[in-house]
Coordinates of C-alpha atoms and ligand atoms in Angstrom, one line a residue:
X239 CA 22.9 11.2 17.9
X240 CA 20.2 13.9 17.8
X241 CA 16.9 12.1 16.0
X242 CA 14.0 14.3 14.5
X243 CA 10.9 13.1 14.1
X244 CA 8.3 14.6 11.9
X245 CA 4.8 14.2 10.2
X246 CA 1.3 16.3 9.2
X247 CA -0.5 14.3 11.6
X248 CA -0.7 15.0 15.3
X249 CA 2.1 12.6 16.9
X250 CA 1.9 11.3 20.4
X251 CA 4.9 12.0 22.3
X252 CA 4.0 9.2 24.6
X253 CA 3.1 6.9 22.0
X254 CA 6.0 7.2 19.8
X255 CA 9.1 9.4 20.9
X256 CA 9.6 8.2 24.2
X257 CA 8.7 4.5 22.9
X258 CA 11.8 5.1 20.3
X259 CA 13.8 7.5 22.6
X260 CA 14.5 3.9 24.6
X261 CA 14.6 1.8 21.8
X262 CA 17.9 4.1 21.3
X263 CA 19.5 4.3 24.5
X264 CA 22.0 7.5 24.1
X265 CA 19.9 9.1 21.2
X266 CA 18.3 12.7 21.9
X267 CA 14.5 12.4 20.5
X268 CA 12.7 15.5 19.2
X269 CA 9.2 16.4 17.8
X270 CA 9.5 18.2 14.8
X271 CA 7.7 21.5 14.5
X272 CA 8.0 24.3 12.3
X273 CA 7.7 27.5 14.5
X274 CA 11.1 25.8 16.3
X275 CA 14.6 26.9 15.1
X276 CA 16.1 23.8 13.3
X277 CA 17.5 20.7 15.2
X278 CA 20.6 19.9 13.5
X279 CA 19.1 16.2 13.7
X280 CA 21.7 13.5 12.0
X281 CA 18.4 11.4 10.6
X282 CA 14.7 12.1 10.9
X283 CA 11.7 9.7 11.2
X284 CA 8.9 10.2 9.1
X285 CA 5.0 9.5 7.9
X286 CA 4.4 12.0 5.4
X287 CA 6.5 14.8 6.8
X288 CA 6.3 18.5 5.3
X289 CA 8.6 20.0 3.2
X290 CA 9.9 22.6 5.1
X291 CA 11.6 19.8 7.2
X292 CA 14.2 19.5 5.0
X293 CA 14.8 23.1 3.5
X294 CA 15.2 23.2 8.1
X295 CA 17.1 20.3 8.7
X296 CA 19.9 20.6 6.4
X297 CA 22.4 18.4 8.4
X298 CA 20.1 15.1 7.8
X299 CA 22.6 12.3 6.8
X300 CA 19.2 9.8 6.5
X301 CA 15.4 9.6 6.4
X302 CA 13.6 6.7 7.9
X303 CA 9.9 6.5 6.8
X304 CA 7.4 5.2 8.8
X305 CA 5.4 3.2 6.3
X306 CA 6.4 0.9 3.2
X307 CA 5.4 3.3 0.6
X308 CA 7.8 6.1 -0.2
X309 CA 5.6 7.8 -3.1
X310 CA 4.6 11.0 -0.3
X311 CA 8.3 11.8 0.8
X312 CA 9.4 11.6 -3.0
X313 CA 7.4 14.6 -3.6
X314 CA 8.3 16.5 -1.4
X315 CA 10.6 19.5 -4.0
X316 CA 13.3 20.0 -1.1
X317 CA 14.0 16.2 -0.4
X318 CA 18.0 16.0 -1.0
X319 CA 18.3 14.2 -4.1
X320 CA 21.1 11.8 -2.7
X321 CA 19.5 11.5 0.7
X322 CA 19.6 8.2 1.6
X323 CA 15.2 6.8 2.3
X324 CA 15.5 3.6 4.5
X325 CA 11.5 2.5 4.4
X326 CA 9.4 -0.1 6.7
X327 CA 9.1 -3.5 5.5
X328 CA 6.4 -5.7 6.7
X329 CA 6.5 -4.9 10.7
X330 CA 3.2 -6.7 10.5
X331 CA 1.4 -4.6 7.7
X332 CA 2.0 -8.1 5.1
X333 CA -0.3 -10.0 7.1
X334 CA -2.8 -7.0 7.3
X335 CA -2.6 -7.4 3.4
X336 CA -3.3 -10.8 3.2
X337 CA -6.4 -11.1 5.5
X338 CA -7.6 -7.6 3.5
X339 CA -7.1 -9.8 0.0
X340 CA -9.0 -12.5 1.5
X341 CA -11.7 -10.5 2.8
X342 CA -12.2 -9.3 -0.8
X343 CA -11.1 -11.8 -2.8
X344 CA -13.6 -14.1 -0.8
X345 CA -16.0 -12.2 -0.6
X346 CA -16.6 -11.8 -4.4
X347 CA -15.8 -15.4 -5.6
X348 CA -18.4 -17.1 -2.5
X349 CA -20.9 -14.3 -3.5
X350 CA -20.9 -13.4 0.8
X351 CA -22.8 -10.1 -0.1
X352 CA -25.4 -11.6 -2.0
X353 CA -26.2 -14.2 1.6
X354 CA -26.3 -10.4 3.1
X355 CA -28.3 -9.3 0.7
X356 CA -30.7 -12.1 1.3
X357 CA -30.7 -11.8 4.6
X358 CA -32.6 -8.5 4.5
X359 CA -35.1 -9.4 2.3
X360 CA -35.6 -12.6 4.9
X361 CA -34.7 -15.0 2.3
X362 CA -33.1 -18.3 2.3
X363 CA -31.3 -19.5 -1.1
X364 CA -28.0 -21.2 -1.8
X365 CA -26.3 -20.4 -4.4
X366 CA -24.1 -22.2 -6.8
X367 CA -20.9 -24.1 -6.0
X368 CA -17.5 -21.8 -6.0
X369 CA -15.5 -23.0 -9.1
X370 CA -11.6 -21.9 -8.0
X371 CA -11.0 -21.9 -11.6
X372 CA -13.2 -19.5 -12.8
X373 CA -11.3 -16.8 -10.0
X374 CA -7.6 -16.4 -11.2
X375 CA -6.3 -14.0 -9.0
X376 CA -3.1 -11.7 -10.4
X377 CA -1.1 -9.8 -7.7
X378 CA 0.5 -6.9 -9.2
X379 CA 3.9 -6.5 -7.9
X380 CA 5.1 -9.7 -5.7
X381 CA 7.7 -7.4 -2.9
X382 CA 7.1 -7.8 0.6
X383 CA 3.2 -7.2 0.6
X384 CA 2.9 -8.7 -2.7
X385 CA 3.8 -11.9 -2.0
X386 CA 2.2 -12.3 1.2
X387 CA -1.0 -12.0 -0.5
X388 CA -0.3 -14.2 -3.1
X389 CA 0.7 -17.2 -1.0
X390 CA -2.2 -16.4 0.9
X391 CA -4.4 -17.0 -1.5
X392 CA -2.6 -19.9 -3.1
X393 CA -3.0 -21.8 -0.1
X394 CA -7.0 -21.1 -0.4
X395 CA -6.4 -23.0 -3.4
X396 CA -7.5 -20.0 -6.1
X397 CA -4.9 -20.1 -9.1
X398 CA -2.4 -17.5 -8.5
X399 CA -0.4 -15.4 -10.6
X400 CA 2.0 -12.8 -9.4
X401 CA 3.6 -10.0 -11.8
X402 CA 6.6 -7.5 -10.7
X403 CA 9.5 -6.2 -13.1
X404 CA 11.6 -9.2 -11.9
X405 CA 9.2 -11.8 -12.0
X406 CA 10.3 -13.3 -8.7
X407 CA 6.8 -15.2 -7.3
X408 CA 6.8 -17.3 -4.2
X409 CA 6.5 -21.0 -4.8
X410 CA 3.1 -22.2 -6.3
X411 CA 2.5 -18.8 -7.8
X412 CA 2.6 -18.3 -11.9
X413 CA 5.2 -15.6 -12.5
X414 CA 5.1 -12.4 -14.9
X415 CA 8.0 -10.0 -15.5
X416 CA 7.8 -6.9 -16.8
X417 CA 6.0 -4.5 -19.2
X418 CA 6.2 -7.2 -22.1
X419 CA 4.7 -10.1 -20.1
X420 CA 1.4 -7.8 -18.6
X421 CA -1.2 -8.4 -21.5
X422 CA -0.9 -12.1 -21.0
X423 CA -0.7 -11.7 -17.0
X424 CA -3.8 -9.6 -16.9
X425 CA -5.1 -11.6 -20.2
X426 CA -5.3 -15.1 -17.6
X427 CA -6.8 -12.8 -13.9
X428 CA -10.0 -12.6 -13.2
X429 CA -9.2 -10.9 -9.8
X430 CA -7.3 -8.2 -10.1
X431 CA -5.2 -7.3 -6.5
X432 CA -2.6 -4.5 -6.8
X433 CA 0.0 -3.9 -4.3
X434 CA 2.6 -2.0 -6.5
X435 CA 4.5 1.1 -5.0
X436 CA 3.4 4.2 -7.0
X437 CA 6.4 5.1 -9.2
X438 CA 6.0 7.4 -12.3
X439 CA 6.4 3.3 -14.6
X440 CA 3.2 2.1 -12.4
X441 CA 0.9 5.5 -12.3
X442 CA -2.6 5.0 -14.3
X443 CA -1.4 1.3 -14.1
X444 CA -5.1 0.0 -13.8
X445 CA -6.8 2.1 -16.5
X446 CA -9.6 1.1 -19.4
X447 CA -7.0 -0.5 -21.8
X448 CA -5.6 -2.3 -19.4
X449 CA -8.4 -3.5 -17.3
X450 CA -10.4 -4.4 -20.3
X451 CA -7.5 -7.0 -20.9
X452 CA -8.6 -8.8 -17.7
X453 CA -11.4 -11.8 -18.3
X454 CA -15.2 -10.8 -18.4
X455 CA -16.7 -10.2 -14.7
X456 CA -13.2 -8.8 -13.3
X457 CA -13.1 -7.6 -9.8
X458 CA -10.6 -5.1 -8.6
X459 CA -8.7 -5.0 -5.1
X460 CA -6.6 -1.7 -4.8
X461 CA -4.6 -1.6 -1.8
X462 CA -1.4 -0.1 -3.5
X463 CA -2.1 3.8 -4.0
X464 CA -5.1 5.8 -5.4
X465 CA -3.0 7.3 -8.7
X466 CA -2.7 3.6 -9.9
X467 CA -6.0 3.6 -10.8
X468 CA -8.1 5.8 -13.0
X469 CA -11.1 5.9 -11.3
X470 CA -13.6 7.1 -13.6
X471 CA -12.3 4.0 -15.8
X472 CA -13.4 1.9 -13.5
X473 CA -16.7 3.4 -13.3
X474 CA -17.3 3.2 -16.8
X475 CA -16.3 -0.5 -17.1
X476 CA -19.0 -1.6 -14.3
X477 CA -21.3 0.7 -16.4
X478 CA -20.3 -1.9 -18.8
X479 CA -20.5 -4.7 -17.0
X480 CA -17.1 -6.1 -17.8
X481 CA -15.8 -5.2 -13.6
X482 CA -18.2 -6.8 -11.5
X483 CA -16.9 -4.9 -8.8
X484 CA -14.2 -3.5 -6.4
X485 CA -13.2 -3.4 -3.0
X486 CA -10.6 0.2 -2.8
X487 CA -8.7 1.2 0.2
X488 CA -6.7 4.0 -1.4
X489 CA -8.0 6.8 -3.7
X490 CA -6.7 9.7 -5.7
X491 CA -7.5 12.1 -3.0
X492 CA -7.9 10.9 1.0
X493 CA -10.2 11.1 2.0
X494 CA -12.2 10.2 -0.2
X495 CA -14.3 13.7 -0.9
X496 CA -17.9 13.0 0.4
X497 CA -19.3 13.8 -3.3
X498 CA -17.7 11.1 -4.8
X499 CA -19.6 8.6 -6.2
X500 CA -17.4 5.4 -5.2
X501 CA -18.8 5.9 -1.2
X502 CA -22.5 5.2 -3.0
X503 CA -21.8 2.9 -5.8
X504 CA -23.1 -0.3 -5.4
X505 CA -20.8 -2.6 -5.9
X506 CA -18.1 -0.8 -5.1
X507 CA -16.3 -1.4 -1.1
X508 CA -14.5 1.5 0.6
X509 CA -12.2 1.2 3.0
X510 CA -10.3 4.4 4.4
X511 CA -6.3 3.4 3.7
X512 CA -6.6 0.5 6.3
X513 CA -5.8 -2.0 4.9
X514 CA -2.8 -2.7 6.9
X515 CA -2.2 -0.4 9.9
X516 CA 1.1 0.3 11.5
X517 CA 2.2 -1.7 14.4
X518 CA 3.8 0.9 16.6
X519 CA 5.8 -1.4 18.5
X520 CA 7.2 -3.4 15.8
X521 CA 7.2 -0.4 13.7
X522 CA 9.7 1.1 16.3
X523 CA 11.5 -2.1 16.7
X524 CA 12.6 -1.9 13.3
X525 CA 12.8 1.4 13.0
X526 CA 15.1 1.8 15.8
X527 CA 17.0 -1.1 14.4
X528 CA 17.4 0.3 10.9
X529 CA 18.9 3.7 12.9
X530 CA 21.5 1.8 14.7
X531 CA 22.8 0.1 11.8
X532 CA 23.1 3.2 9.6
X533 CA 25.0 4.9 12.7
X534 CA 27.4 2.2 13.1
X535 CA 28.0 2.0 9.5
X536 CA 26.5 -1.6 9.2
X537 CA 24.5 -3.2 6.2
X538 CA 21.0 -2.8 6.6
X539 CA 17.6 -3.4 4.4
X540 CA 15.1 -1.6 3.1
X541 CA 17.0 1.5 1.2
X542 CA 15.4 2.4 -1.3
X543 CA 16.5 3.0 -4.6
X544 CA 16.0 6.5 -6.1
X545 CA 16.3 6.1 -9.5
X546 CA 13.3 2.6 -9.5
X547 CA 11.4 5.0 -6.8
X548 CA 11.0 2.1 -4.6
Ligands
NDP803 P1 8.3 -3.8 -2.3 O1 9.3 -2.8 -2.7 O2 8.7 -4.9 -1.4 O3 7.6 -4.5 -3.6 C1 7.3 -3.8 -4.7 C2 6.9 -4.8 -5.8 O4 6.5 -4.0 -7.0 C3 8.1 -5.6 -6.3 O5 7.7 -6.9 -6.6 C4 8.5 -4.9 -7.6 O6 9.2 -5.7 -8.5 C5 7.2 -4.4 -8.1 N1 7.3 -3.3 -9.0 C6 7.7 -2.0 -8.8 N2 7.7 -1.3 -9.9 C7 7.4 -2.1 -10.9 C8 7.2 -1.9 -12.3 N3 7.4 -0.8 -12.9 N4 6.8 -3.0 -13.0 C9 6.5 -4.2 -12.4 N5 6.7 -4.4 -11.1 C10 7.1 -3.4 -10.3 O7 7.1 -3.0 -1.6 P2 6.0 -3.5 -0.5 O8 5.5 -4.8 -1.0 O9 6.6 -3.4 0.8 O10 4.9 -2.3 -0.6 C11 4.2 -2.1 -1.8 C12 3.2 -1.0 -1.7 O11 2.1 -1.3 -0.9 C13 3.8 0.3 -1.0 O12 4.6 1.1 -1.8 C14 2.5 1.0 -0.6 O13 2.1 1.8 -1.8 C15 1.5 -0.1 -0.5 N6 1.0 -0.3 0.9 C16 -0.3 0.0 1.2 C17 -0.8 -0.2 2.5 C18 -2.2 0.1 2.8 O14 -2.6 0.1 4.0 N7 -3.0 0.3 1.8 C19 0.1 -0.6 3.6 C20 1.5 -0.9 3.1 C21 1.9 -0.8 1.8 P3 10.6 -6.4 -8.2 O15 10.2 -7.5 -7.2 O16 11.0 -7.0 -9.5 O17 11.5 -5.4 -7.7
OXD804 C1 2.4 2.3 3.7 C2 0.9 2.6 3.9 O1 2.9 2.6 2.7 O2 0.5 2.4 5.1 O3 3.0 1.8 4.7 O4 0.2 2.9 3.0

C-alpha cells in the first residue's frame, strides 16, 4: 500500500510520516510534492492539501483528512466527485472545544474582563451575583464537537440548548431540529456558540436577521468556520448594543488581515483557529486506524457524506 501525504503547510517528515509509516507496518509513506512525478498512492492524508494533488494522483481509491472539517478539501475543483473523504473525529480536539466554550462562555456571564479591567485602574469592586438563568447558551450543531460543549456547559449548570438538523442533544440539553425550529432556538440563547461544519445550508448562518433573533445583550462564540458569520453584521449589532460581545477563533480570511477592525474592537476576543489543536499522536492513531480498515474492506467511521457536505 503506497500512502501519500499532502498539505500547503510545511510538514515534518519526523513528526508525521515516519510516526504514521509505523503506525502502518508494510505501508510505503511519501511526502507529497508537486515538482515530483506522481506516486500512484492508493489513499492520501491530508490538511488542506492543493489541488493539483488530485489532477496528479489519479489512482487515489480514498482521502483521509487530517482535521474534522472537510469544507477546504470540498473545494478543491479536481476532488473526484465519488471519492470517498474519511475525516477526524474528536482525537482530542472535543475537549479542546469545551475548555475554549468555557473560557468564553465564562468569561462573559462572571464579567472576568471587567475584574481585569479593574485591576489596571487599581480598583477593588465586586460585582453582582451570576444569575445562570439570564445566560442560555445554544450550541449550533450538537456532532462530535457540538455536544462536547454542550454537556460541558450543562454540567456548569447554564441552561443549555443544542440545535443540529436531527435534533439529537446529549441528555440534560434542550433539543432543536432543523430550519423550522431555529427562530425559537435562537429566540430562548442568550449565548450563542457555533460549532457547525460549513456546508452551502449553514454559510452566513450567523447574520443580522438571525442574530437579532437572539435575546438582548447576546454574546457570540465562533469556533465553527469564518463564512458562518457575516462579520460586518456583527459589527453593526454591537454598534447597536444588541451583541454584547464575541470571542472568534475562525474568520473569513486567516489570518485575520492586520487592517481588520475585529484585532482592535473592544469587546471583541481573537483567537488564531486554536481553538482545538490537533493531537498528532492520536491524530495518527486514528488516522492510521481508519487506513487499515478501508484496506481490509472493514466498516469504519467518519465518511463523510457528499451530498450533506459533512
Ligand atoms: P459533526 O459532523 O460531528 O457534527 C456536525 C453537526 O452539525 C451535527 O450535529 C449536524 O446535525 C449539524 N449540522 C450540519 N449541517 C446542519 C444544518 N444544515 N442544519 C442543522 N444542523 C446541521 O462535526 P464535528 O462536530 O466533528 O465538527 C464540526 C465543525 O467544527 C467542523 O466541521 C469544523 O468546521 C469545526 N472545528 C473547528 C475547530 C477549531 O479549532 N476551530 C476544530 C475542530 C472542528 P446532525 O447531528 O443532525 O447530523
Ligand atoms: C478542524 C479544524 O476542522 O482544526 O479539524 O478546524
Amino acid at each position: 500500500m503506497k500512502i501519500v501525504f499532502a498539505s500547503s503547510h510545511e510538514i515534518s517528515q519526523h513528526e508525521w510520516i515516519e510516526p504514521l509509516a509505523q503506525a502502518l507496518p508494510g505501508a510505503e509513506v511519501v511526502l507529497w510534492r508537486p515538482d515530483l512525478p506522481a506516486q500512484d498512492a492508493d489513499v492520501a492524508v491530508v490538511w488542506t492539501p492543493p489541488d493539483a494533488l488530485f489532477q496528479r494522483e489519479r489512482r487515489l481509491r480514498a482521502v483521509f483528512n487530517l482535521g474534522a472539517g472537510v469544507d477546504a478539501l470540498f473545494r478543491l475543483p479536481s476532488l473526484p466527485p465519488d471519492m470517498p473523504v474519511v475525516r477526524l473525529e474528536d482525537a482530542g480536539m472535543a475537549v479542546q472545544m469545551a475548555e475554549y466554550a468555557v473560557w468564553a462562555v465564562v468569561r462573559a456571564s462572571r464579567q472576568f474582563d471587567a475584574y481585569v479591567a479593574q485591576q489596571g485602574a487599581g480598583q477593588w469592586q465586586p460585582l453582582p451575583e451570576l444569575d445562570r438563568a439570564q445566560w442560555p447558551v445554544g450550541v449550533l450543531g450538537t456532532g462530535v464537537m457540538g455536544t462536547r460543549v454542550a454537556q460541558t456547559l450543562a454540567a456548569l449548570d447554564y441552561p443549555v440548548a443544542g440545535w443540529s438538523r436531527s435534533g439529537k442533544v446529549p441528555a440534560g440539553v434542550e433539543g432543536f431540529a432543523g430550519a423550522d425550529q431555529l427562530p425559537a432556538f435562537l429566540a430562548r440563547t442568550r449565548v450563542l456558540v457555533n460549532t457547525l461544519p460549513l456546508t452551502p445550508e449553514t454559510r452566513d448562518i450567523m447574520r443580522r436577521d438571525t442574530l437579532r433573533q437572539l435575546l438582548p445583550g447576546a454574546y457570540l462564540v465562533n469556533m465553527g468556520r469564518g463564512d458562518h458569520l457575516v462579520e460586518e453584521d456583527l459589527l453593526a449589532l454591537l454598534d447597536t448594543g444588541h451583541i454584547s460581545g464575541a470571542t472568534l477563533d475562525v474568520f473569513r480570511q486567516e489570518p485575520l488581515p492586520q487592517e481588520h477592525p475585529f484585532w482592535r474592537h473592544p469587546r471583541v476576543t481573537v483567537t488564531p483557529h486554536v481553538a482545538a489543536l490537533s493531537l498528532r499522536r492520536q491524530t495518527i492513531a486514528q488516522v492510521a486506524d481508519k487506513i487499515g480498515r478501508f484496506m481490509r474492506g472493514e466498516p469504519l467511521t467518519g465518511v463523510v457524506e457528499r451530498g450533506r457536505g459533512y
